[in-house]
PDB file of C-alpha atoms in Angstrom:
ATOM      1  CA  MET R  53     -54.506  11.990  -4.100  1.00  0.00           C
ATOM      2  CA  ARG R  54     -51.302  13.513  -5.184  1.00  0.00           C
ATOM      3  CA  MET R  55     -50.303  13.307  -1.923  1.00  0.00           C
ATOM      4  CA  PHE R  56     -51.024   9.814  -1.628  1.00  0.00           C
ATOM      5  CA  TYR R  57     -48.777   8.993  -4.747  1.00  0.00           C
ATOM      6  CA  ALA R  58     -46.287  11.168  -3.042  1.00  0.00           C
ATOM      7  CA  ARG R  59     -46.870   9.097   0.227  1.00  0.00           C
ATOM      8  CA  ARG R  60     -46.229   5.818  -1.713  1.00  0.00           C
ATOM      9  CA  ARG R  61     -42.803   7.007  -3.726  1.00  0.00           C
ATOM     10  CA  ALA R  62     -41.352   8.057  -0.194  1.00  0.00           C
ATOM     11  CA  ALA R  63     -42.057   5.234   1.518  1.00  0.00           C
ATOM     12  CA  ALA R  64     -40.364   3.005  -1.549  1.00  0.00           C
ATOM     13  CA  LEU R  65     -37.375   5.333  -1.614  1.00  0.00           C
ATOM     14  CA  GLY R  66     -37.090   4.537   2.017  1.00  0.00           C
ATOM     15  CA  ALA R  67     -37.793   0.441   1.878  1.00  0.00           C
ATOM     16  CA  VAL R  68     -34.957   0.775  -0.855  1.00  0.00           C
ATOM     17  CA  THR R  69     -32.310   2.914   0.472  1.00  0.00           C
ATOM     18  CA  ALA R  70     -32.927   0.828   3.567  1.00  0.00           C
ATOM     19  CA  VAL R  71     -32.111  -2.925   1.444  1.00  0.00           C
ATOM     20  CA  VAL R  72     -29.031  -0.917  -0.200  1.00  0.00           C
ATOM     21  CA  SER R  73     -28.301  -0.051   3.410  1.00  0.00           C
ATOM     22  CA  ALA R  74     -28.903  -4.034   4.801  1.00  0.00           C
ATOM     23  CA  LEU R  75     -26.960  -5.006   1.954  1.00  0.00           C
ATOM     24  CA  THR R  76     -23.862  -2.615   2.600  1.00  0.00           C
ATOM     25  CA  LEU R  77     -23.717  -3.969   5.612  1.00  0.00           C
ATOM     26  CA  LEU R  78     -23.343  -7.852   4.756  1.00  0.00           C
ATOM     27  CA  ASN R  79     -21.425  -7.166   2.037  1.00  0.00           C
ATOM     28  CA  GLY R  80     -19.720  -4.612   2.719  1.00  0.00           C
ATOM     29  CA  PRO R  81     -15.429  -4.664   2.902  1.00  0.00           C
ATOM     30  CA  ALA R  82     -14.454  -5.765   6.275  1.00  0.00           C
ATOM     31  CA  ALA R  83     -11.355  -3.045   7.736  1.00  0.00           C
ATOM     32  CA  GLN R  84      -8.229  -3.916   6.045  1.00  0.00           C
ATOM     33  CA  ALA R  85      -5.277  -1.805   3.544  1.00  0.00           C
ATOM     34  CA  SER R  86      -6.418  -0.510   0.623  1.00  0.00           C
ATOM     35  CA  PRO R  87      -3.499   0.891  -0.959  1.00  0.00           C
ATOM     36  CA  PRO R  88      -3.973   0.597  -5.308  1.00  0.00           C
ATOM     37  CA  THR R  89      -4.867  -2.337  -6.260  1.00  0.00           C
ATOM     38  CA  PRO R  90      -2.070  -3.698  -8.014  1.00  0.00           C
ATOM     39  CA  VAL R  91      -1.656  -4.899 -11.787  1.00  0.00           C
ATOM     40  CA  SER R  92      -2.556  -9.006 -12.945  1.00  0.00           C
ATOM     41  CA  GLY R  93      -0.613 -11.412 -12.097  1.00  0.00           C
ATOM     42  CA  ALA R  94       0.026 -11.579 -16.029  1.00  0.00           C
ATOM     43  CA  THR R  95       0.919  -8.527 -16.070  1.00  0.00           C
ATOM     44  CA  ALA R  96       3.655  -8.843 -13.478  1.00  0.00           C
ATOM     45  CA  ARG R  97       4.906 -11.749 -14.827  1.00  0.00           C
ATOM     46  CA  THR R  98       5.694  -9.356 -17.905  1.00  0.00           C
ATOM     47  CA  TYR R  99       6.798  -6.920 -15.688  1.00  0.00           C
ATOM     48  CA  LEU R 100       9.099  -9.183 -14.553  1.00  0.00           C
ATOM     49  CA  SER R 101      10.533 -10.257 -17.269  1.00  0.00           C
ATOM     50  CA  GLU R 102      11.394  -6.678 -18.035  1.00  0.00           C
ATOM     51  CA  LEU R 103      13.377  -5.782 -15.127  1.00  0.00           C
ATOM     52  CA  THR R 104      17.469  -5.426 -15.468  1.00  0.00           C
ATOM     53  CA  VAL R 105      18.928  -8.684 -13.068  1.00  0.00           C
ATOM     54  CA  LYS R 106      21.942  -7.188 -11.548  1.00  0.00           C
ATOM     55  CA  ALA R 107      23.507  -7.833  -8.626  1.00  0.00           C
ATOM     56  CA  GLU R 108      22.905  -5.757  -5.566  1.00  0.00           C
ATOM     57  CA  GLY R 109      24.543  -2.317  -4.874  1.00  0.00           C
ATOM     58  CA  SER R 110      26.251  -1.129  -2.060  1.00  0.00           C
ATOM     59  CA  SER R 111      24.470   1.150   0.900  1.00  0.00           C
ATOM     60  CA  ASP R 112      27.070   3.379   0.922  1.00  0.00           C
ATOM     61  CA  GLY R 113      26.031   6.856   0.867  1.00  0.00           C
ATOM     62  CA  TYR R 114      22.151   5.155   1.878  1.00  0.00           C
ATOM     63  CA  SER R 115      19.866   8.024   4.370  1.00  0.00           C
ATOM     64  CA  ARG R 116      16.669   7.559   4.818  1.00  0.00           C
ATOM     65  CA  ASP R 117      16.810  11.295   4.720  1.00  0.00           C
ATOM     66  CA  LEU R 118      17.713  11.273   1.347  1.00  0.00           C
ATOM     67  CA  PHE R 119      13.777  10.209   0.685  1.00  0.00           C
ATOM     68  CA  PRO R 120      11.972  13.078   2.278  1.00  0.00           C
ATOM     69  CA  HIS R 121       8.816  11.347   4.047  1.00  0.00           C
ATOM     70  CA  TRP R 122       6.427  12.012   4.992  1.00  0.00           C
ATOM     71  CA  ILE R 123       5.305  15.282   2.887  1.00  0.00           C
ATOM     72  CA  THR R 124       2.042  17.387   3.272  1.00  0.00           C
ATOM     73  CA  GLN R 125      -0.170  16.080   0.405  1.00  0.00           C
ATOM     74  CA  SER R 126      -3.304  18.446   1.730  1.00  0.00           C
ATOM     75  CA  GLY R 127      -3.671  21.372   4.511  1.00  0.00           C
ATOM     76  CA  ALA R 128      -2.561  19.521   7.367  1.00  0.00           C
ATOM     77  CA  CYS R 129      -2.356  16.517   6.332  1.00  0.00           C
ATOM     78  CA  ASN R 130       1.177  14.151   4.770  1.00  0.00           C
ATOM     79  CA  THR R 131       1.399  11.499   3.429  1.00  0.00           C
ATOM     80  CA  ARG R 132       1.681   8.729   6.631  1.00  0.00           C
ATOM     81  CA  GLU R 133      -2.130  10.671   7.953  1.00  0.00           C
ATOM     82  CA  VAL R 134      -3.287  10.352   4.494  1.00  0.00           C
ATOM     83  CA  VAL R 135      -2.348   6.698   3.886  1.00  0.00           C
ATOM     84  CA  LEU R 136      -4.154   5.754   7.623  1.00  0.00           C
ATOM     85  CA  LYS R 137      -7.186   7.420   6.788  1.00  0.00           C
ATOM     86  CA  ARG R 138      -6.910   5.563   3.767  1.00  0.00           C
ATOM     87  CA  ASP R 139      -6.083   2.363   5.250  1.00  0.00           C
ATOM     88  CA  GLY R 140      -8.066   1.732   8.317  1.00  0.00           C
ATOM     89  CA  THR R 141     -11.941   2.111   8.988  1.00  0.00           C
ATOM     90  CA  ASN R 142     -13.918   4.747  11.109  1.00  0.00           C
ATOM     91  CA  VAL R 143     -10.668   7.015  11.423  1.00  0.00           C
ATOM     92  CA  THR R 144     -11.399   9.786  12.847  1.00  0.00           C
ATOM     93  CA  GLN R 145      -9.094  12.753  12.638  1.00  0.00           C
ATOM     94  CA  ASP R 146      -8.080  16.115  14.566  1.00  0.00           C
ATOM     95  CA  SER R 147      -7.101  19.326  13.582  1.00  0.00           C
ATOM     96  CA  SER R 148      -4.190  18.653  12.769  1.00  0.00           C
ATOM     97  CA  CYS R 149      -4.922  15.628  10.874  1.00  0.00           C
ATOM     98  CA  ALA R 150      -3.740  13.114  13.618  1.00  0.00           C
ATOM     99  CA  ALA R 151      -5.765  10.214  13.905  1.00  0.00           C
ATOM    100  CA  THR R 152      -7.335   9.925  17.416  1.00  0.00           C
ATOM    101  CA  SER R 153      -9.499   6.989  16.394  1.00  0.00           C
ATOM    102  CA  GLY R 154      -9.917   3.908  14.167  1.00  0.00           C
ATOM    103  CA  SER R 155      -9.395   0.512  13.073  1.00  0.00           C
ATOM    104  CA  TRP R 156      -6.730  -0.834  10.969  1.00  0.00           C
ATOM    105  CA  TYR R 157      -6.354  -4.324   9.487  1.00  0.00           C
ATOM    106  CA  SER R 158      -2.890  -5.210   9.095  1.00  0.00           C
ATOM    107  CA  GLU R 159      -2.844  -7.097   5.358  1.00  0.00           C
ATOM    108  CA  TYR R 160       0.498  -9.221   6.347  1.00  0.00           C
ATOM    109  CA  ASP R 161      -0.305 -10.528   9.193  1.00  0.00           C
ATOM    110  CA  GLY R 162      -4.155 -10.284  10.233  1.00  0.00           C
ATOM    111  CA  ALA R 163      -3.844  -8.416  12.608  1.00  0.00           C
ATOM    112  CA  THR R 164      -6.043  -4.906  14.125  1.00  0.00           C
ATOM    113  CA  TRP R 165      -5.166  -2.399  16.187  1.00  0.00           C
ATOM    114  CA  SER R 166      -7.025   0.252  17.248  1.00  0.00           C
ATOM    115  CA  ALA R 167      -4.648   2.922  17.890  1.00  0.00           C
ATOM    116  CA  ALA R 168      -2.520   4.869  14.730  1.00  0.00           C
ATOM    117  CA  ALA R 169       0.407   4.455  17.160  1.00  0.00           C
ATOM    118  CA  ASP R 170       0.755   0.700  16.904  1.00  0.00           C
ATOM    119  CA  VAL R 171       0.569   0.975  13.087  1.00  0.00           C
ATOM    120  CA  ASP R 172       3.934   1.333  11.116  1.00  0.00           C
ATOM    121  CA  ILE R 173       3.111   2.773   6.722  1.00  0.00           C
ATOM    122  CA  ASP R 174       5.318  -0.142   5.239  1.00  0.00           C
ATOM    123  CA  HIS R 175       6.943   1.312   1.992  1.00  0.00           C
ATOM    124  CA  VAL R 176       6.314  -1.954  -0.169  1.00  0.00           C
ATOM    125  CA  VAL R 177      10.028  -1.568  -2.321  1.00  0.00           C
ATOM    126  CA  PRO R 178      11.972   0.038   0.916  1.00  0.00           C
ATOM    127  CA  LEU R 179      14.029   3.188   0.923  1.00  0.00           C
ATOM    128  CA  SER R 180      17.501   1.349   1.726  1.00  0.00           C
ATOM    129  CA  GLU R 181      16.403  -1.277  -1.489  1.00  0.00           C
ATOM    130  CA  ALA R 182      16.022   1.437  -3.634  1.00  0.00           C
ATOM    131  CA  TRP R 183      18.893   3.058  -3.243  1.00  0.00           C
ATOM    132  CA  LYS R 184      20.697  -0.157  -3.704  1.00  0.00           C
ATOM    133  CA  SER R 185      18.608  -1.044  -7.511  1.00  0.00           C
ATOM    134  CA  GLY R 186      19.211   2.439  -9.000  1.00  0.00           C
ATOM    135  CA  ALA R 187      17.502   5.074  -7.060  1.00  0.00           C
ATOM    136  CA  ASN R 188      21.090   6.042  -5.674  1.00  0.00           C
ATOM    137  CA  ALA R 189      21.092   8.083  -9.137  1.00  0.00           C
ATOM    138  CA  TRP R 190      18.508   9.883  -8.417  1.00  0.00           C
ATOM    139  CA  THR R 191      17.713  13.374  -7.678  1.00  0.00           C
ATOM    140  CA  THR R 192      16.124  14.274  -4.257  1.00  0.00           C
ATOM    141  CA  ALA R 193      13.184  15.778  -5.573  1.00  0.00           C
ATOM    142  CA  GLN R 194      12.604  11.542  -7.623  1.00  0.00           C
ATOM    143  CA  ARG R 195      13.451   9.810  -4.018  1.00  0.00           C
ATOM    144  CA  GLN R 196      10.808  12.216  -2.632  1.00  0.00           C
ATOM    145  CA  GLY R 197       8.099  11.548  -4.922  1.00  0.00           C
ATOM    146  CA  PHE R 198       8.987   7.392  -4.146  1.00  0.00           C
ATOM    147  CA  ALA R 199       8.573   7.773  -0.894  1.00  0.00           C
ATOM    148  CA  ASN R 200       5.500   9.435  -0.665  1.00  0.00           C
ATOM    149  CA  ASP R 201       3.786   7.859  -4.083  1.00  0.00           C
ATOM    150  CA  LEU R 202       0.500   7.388  -3.519  1.00  0.00           C
ATOM    151  CA  THR R 203      -0.651   6.088  -7.190  1.00  0.00           C
ATOM    152  CA  ARG R 204       1.477   3.290  -6.966  1.00  0.00           C
ATOM    153  CA  PRO R 205       0.586   0.237  -4.732  1.00  0.00           C
ATOM    154  CA  GLN R 206       3.861   1.354  -2.412  1.00  0.00           C
ATOM    155  CA  LEU R 207       2.226   2.677   0.661  1.00  0.00           C
ATOM    156  CA  ILE R 208       0.109   0.503   3.311  1.00  0.00           C
ATOM    157  CA  ALA R 209      -0.449   0.854   6.444  1.00  0.00           C
ATOM    158  CA  VAL R 210       0.679  -2.956   8.782  1.00  0.00           C
ATOM    159  CA  THR R 211       1.551  -3.792  11.860  1.00  0.00           C
ATOM    160  CA  ASP R 212       4.337  -1.326  13.791  1.00  0.00           C
ATOM    161  CA  ASN R 213       6.954  -4.676  14.612  1.00  0.00           C
ATOM    162  CA  VAL R 214       6.204  -7.346  11.079  1.00  0.00           C
ATOM    163  CA  ASN R 215       7.365  -3.409   9.147  1.00  0.00           C
ATOM    164  CA  GLN R 216      10.371  -3.154  11.699  1.00  0.00           C
ATOM    165  CA  SER R 217      11.060  -7.183  11.529  1.00  0.00           C
ATOM    166  CA  LYS R 218      10.921  -6.613   7.211  1.00  0.00           C
ATOM    167  CA  GLY R 219      13.673  -3.913   7.489  1.00  0.00           C
ATOM    168  CA  ASP R 220      14.578  -3.871   3.758  1.00  0.00           C
ATOM    169  CA  GLN R 221      14.357  -7.262   2.581  1.00  0.00           C
ATOM    170  CA  ASP R 222      13.300  -8.322  -0.157  1.00  0.00           C
ATOM    171  CA  PRO R 223      11.080 -11.123  -1.068  1.00  0.00           C
ATOM    172  CA  ALA R 224      14.176 -13.705  -1.285  1.00  0.00           C
ATOM    173  CA  LYS R 225      13.907 -13.086   2.166  1.00  0.00           C
ATOM    174  CA  TRP R 226      10.968 -11.830   3.753  1.00  0.00           C
ATOM    175  CA  MET R 227       6.975 -11.997   2.451  1.00  0.00           C
ATOM    176  CA  PRO R 228       3.976 -11.289   4.261  1.00  0.00           C
ATOM    177  CA  SER R 229       3.377 -14.030   6.922  1.00  0.00           C
ATOM    178  CA  ARG R 230      -0.581 -14.277   5.616  1.00  0.00           C
ATOM    179  CA  ALA R 231      -0.277 -16.585   2.844  1.00  0.00           C
ATOM    180  CA  ALA R 232      -3.852 -14.454   1.522  1.00  0.00           C
ATOM    181  CA  TYR R 233      -2.313 -11.884   1.003  1.00  0.00           C
ATOM    182  CA  LYS R 234       1.206 -13.093  -0.639  1.00  0.00           C
ATOM    183  CA  CYS R 235       0.274 -12.918  -4.432  1.00  0.00           C
ATOM    184  CA  THR R 236      -0.953  -8.937  -4.129  1.00  0.00           C
ATOM    185  CA  TYR R 237       2.449  -8.348  -2.354  1.00  0.00           C
ATOM    186  CA  VAL R 238       4.601  -9.568  -5.220  1.00  0.00           C
ATOM    187  CA  ARG R 239       2.407  -8.513  -7.443  1.00  0.00           C
ATOM    188  CA  MET R 240       2.549  -4.638  -5.881  1.00  0.00           C
ATOM    189  CA  TRP R 241       6.125  -5.172  -5.881  1.00  0.00           C
ATOM    190  CA  VAL R 242       7.155  -5.676  -9.298  1.00  0.00           C
ATOM    191  CA  GLN R 243       4.614  -2.968 -10.239  1.00  0.00           C
ATOM    192  CA  VAL R 244       6.165  -0.609  -7.877  1.00  0.00           C
ATOM    193  CA  LYS R 245       9.973  -1.703  -9.480  1.00  0.00           C
ATOM    194  CA  HIS R 246       8.874  -1.765 -13.276  1.00  0.00           C
ATOM    195  CA  TYR R 247       7.243   1.989 -12.643  1.00  0.00           C
ATOM    196  CA  TYR R 248      10.559   3.187 -11.535  1.00  0.00           C
ATOM    197  CA  ASN R 249      13.105   1.350 -13.250  1.00  0.00           C
ATOM    198  CA  LEU R 250      14.932  -0.194 -10.664  1.00  0.00           C
ATOM    199  CA  THR R 251      16.340  -3.723 -11.128  1.00  0.00           C
ATOM    200  CA  VAL R 252      16.603  -7.129  -9.400  1.00  0.00           C
ATOM    201  CA  ASP R 253      19.129  -9.368  -8.317  1.00  0.00           C
ATOM    202  CA  SER R 254      18.694 -13.060  -9.220  1.00  0.00           C
ATOM    203  CA  ALA R 255      17.894 -14.127  -5.984  1.00  0.00           C
ATOM    204  CA  GLU R 256      14.946 -11.655  -5.924  1.00  0.00           C
ATOM    205  CA  LYS R 257      14.067 -12.355  -9.266  1.00  0.00           C
ATOM    206  CA  SER R 258      13.806 -16.584  -8.905  1.00  0.00           C
ATOM    207  CA  ALA R 259      11.787 -16.034  -5.230  1.00  0.00           C
ATOM    208  CA  LEU R 260       8.932 -13.253  -7.566  1.00  0.00           C
ATOM    209  CA  THR R 261       8.923 -15.734 -10.318  1.00  0.00           C
ATOM    210  CA  SER R 262       7.843 -18.469  -7.672  1.00  0.00           C
ATOM    211  CA  TYR R 263       5.186 -16.484  -5.996  1.00  0.00           C
ATOM    212  CA  LEU R 264       3.925 -15.452  -9.572  1.00  0.00           C
ATOM    213  CA  SER R 265       3.418 -18.535 -10.618  1.00  0.00           C
ATOM    214  CA  GLY R 266       1.063 -19.688  -8.513  1.00  0.00           C
ATOM    215  CA  CYS R 267      -1.193 -15.542  -9.174  1.00  0.00           C
TER     216      CYS R 267
END
């Protein structure tokens, strides 16, 4: 009798596992970038109102080398490799932590890539933009923290040439072409600027205000 109930219990557990697996396949997330979820639209609007509006500073003295990246995060893995693993699907890495296979969905343009070489890790608030918004006064350690921030929504894996076309432009001059991501993008931008106490220029604030009105 005990064996009978044990078999029934095992069969029931197996059925539950099968149902959960099926639901996961049906409802699980598609391959997509997944930086930390930004603050809500309402919070972003509050944060934006608290940012100092100031003319954009000079790029004099700026160098990417002043924002050390990509630093080691764990074992052999640097920040880029951590984000590639986080934002990809079925990503495999070799003993050096380099991604050898996987799939990456670029939220900015909706493209999917199967080679890590086709993917860049974008700094949502670009390093040069940060420099001109107050980071020129930071220590190197502070700039390193900013350039490798995995806690805020500051890093995201996207199509390489899209990242390159963005350059150091703010939302008054550049936005993701994928309309469905624009609200998320501006919430990310404002959260990062607010956390790091960076300034916004008037055109930037106007653009952010407009985009956030629909979030």
